Coordinates of C-alpha atoms in Angstrom, one line a residue:
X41 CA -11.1 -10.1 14.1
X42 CA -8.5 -7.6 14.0
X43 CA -8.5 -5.0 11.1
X44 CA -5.2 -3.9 10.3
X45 CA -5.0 -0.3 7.6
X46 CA -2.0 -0.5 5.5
X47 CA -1.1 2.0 2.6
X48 CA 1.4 1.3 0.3
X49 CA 3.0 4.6 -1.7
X50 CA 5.6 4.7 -4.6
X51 CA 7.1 7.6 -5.5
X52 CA 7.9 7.8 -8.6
X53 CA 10.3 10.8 -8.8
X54 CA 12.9 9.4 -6.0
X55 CA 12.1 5.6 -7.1
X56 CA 11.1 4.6 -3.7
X57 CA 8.1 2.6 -1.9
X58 CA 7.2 3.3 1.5
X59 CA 5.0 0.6 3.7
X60 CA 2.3 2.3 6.3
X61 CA 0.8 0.1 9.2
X62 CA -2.2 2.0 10.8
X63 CA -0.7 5.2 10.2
X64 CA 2.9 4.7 10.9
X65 CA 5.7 4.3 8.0
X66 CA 7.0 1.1 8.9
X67 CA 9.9 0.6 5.5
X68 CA 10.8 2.6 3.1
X69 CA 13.1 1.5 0.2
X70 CA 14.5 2.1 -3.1
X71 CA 12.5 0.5 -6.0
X72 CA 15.3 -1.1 -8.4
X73 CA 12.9 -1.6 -11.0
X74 CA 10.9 1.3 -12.3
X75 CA 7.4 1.0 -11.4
X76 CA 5.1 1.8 -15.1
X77 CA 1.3 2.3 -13.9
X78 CA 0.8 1.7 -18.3
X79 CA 2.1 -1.8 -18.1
X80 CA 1.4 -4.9 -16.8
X81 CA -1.4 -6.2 -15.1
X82 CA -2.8 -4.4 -11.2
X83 CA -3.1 -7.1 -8.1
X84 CA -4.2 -6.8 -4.7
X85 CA -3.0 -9.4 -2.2
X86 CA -1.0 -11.6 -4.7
X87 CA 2.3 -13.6 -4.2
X88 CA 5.1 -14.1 -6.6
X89 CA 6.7 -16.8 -3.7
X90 CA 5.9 -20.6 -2.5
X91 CA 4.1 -19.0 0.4
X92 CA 1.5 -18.4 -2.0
X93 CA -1.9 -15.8 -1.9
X94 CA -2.6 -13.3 0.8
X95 CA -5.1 -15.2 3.1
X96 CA -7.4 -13.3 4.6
X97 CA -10.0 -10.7 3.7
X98 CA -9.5 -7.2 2.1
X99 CA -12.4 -4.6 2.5
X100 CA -12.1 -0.7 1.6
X101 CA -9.7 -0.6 -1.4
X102 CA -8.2 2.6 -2.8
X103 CA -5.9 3.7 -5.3
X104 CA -5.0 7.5 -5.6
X105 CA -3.3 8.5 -8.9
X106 CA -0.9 10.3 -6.7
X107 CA 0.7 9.6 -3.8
X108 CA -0.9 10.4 -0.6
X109 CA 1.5 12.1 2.7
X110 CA 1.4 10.5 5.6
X111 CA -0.8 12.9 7.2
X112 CA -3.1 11.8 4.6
X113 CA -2.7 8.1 5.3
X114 CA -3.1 8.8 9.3
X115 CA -6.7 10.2 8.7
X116 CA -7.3 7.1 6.6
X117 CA -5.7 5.3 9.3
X118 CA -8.0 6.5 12.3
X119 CA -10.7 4.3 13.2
X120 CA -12.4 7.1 14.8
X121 CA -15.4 8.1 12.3

């Protein structure tokens, strides 16, 4: 089994998203639609495509009210305890 940390930060102010893979930013782009944290309904590991659900296991779940930098998401990263 091969864990894998990801860490997915929106930025509210510059309406932008920004993907990190065990520490490193891997894609960064502009969000088209505004994201509302009143509205609408949270999900982890769902699909809006024919692929269908994430499968695979989640463990350690997080969600900051603002968004972390990426020297914050390298600690998280670090398997190192």
């Amino acid at each position: 089994t091969q864990w894998v940390h990801w860490a997915l930060v929106f930025d509210e102010s510059a309406d932008t998203a920004e993907l990190y893979i065990d520490g490193t930013s891997v894609s960064s782009q502009a969000q088209t639609d505004p994201y509302h944290a009143s509205s609408g309904t949270f999900q982890l590991a769902a699909a809006s495509t024919a692929e269908g659900p994430f499968d695979g296991k989640e463990a350690h779940v997080g969600v900051w009210e603002v968004g972390l930098s990426a020297a914050n998401i390298a600690v998280l990263a670090d398997p190192t305890p």
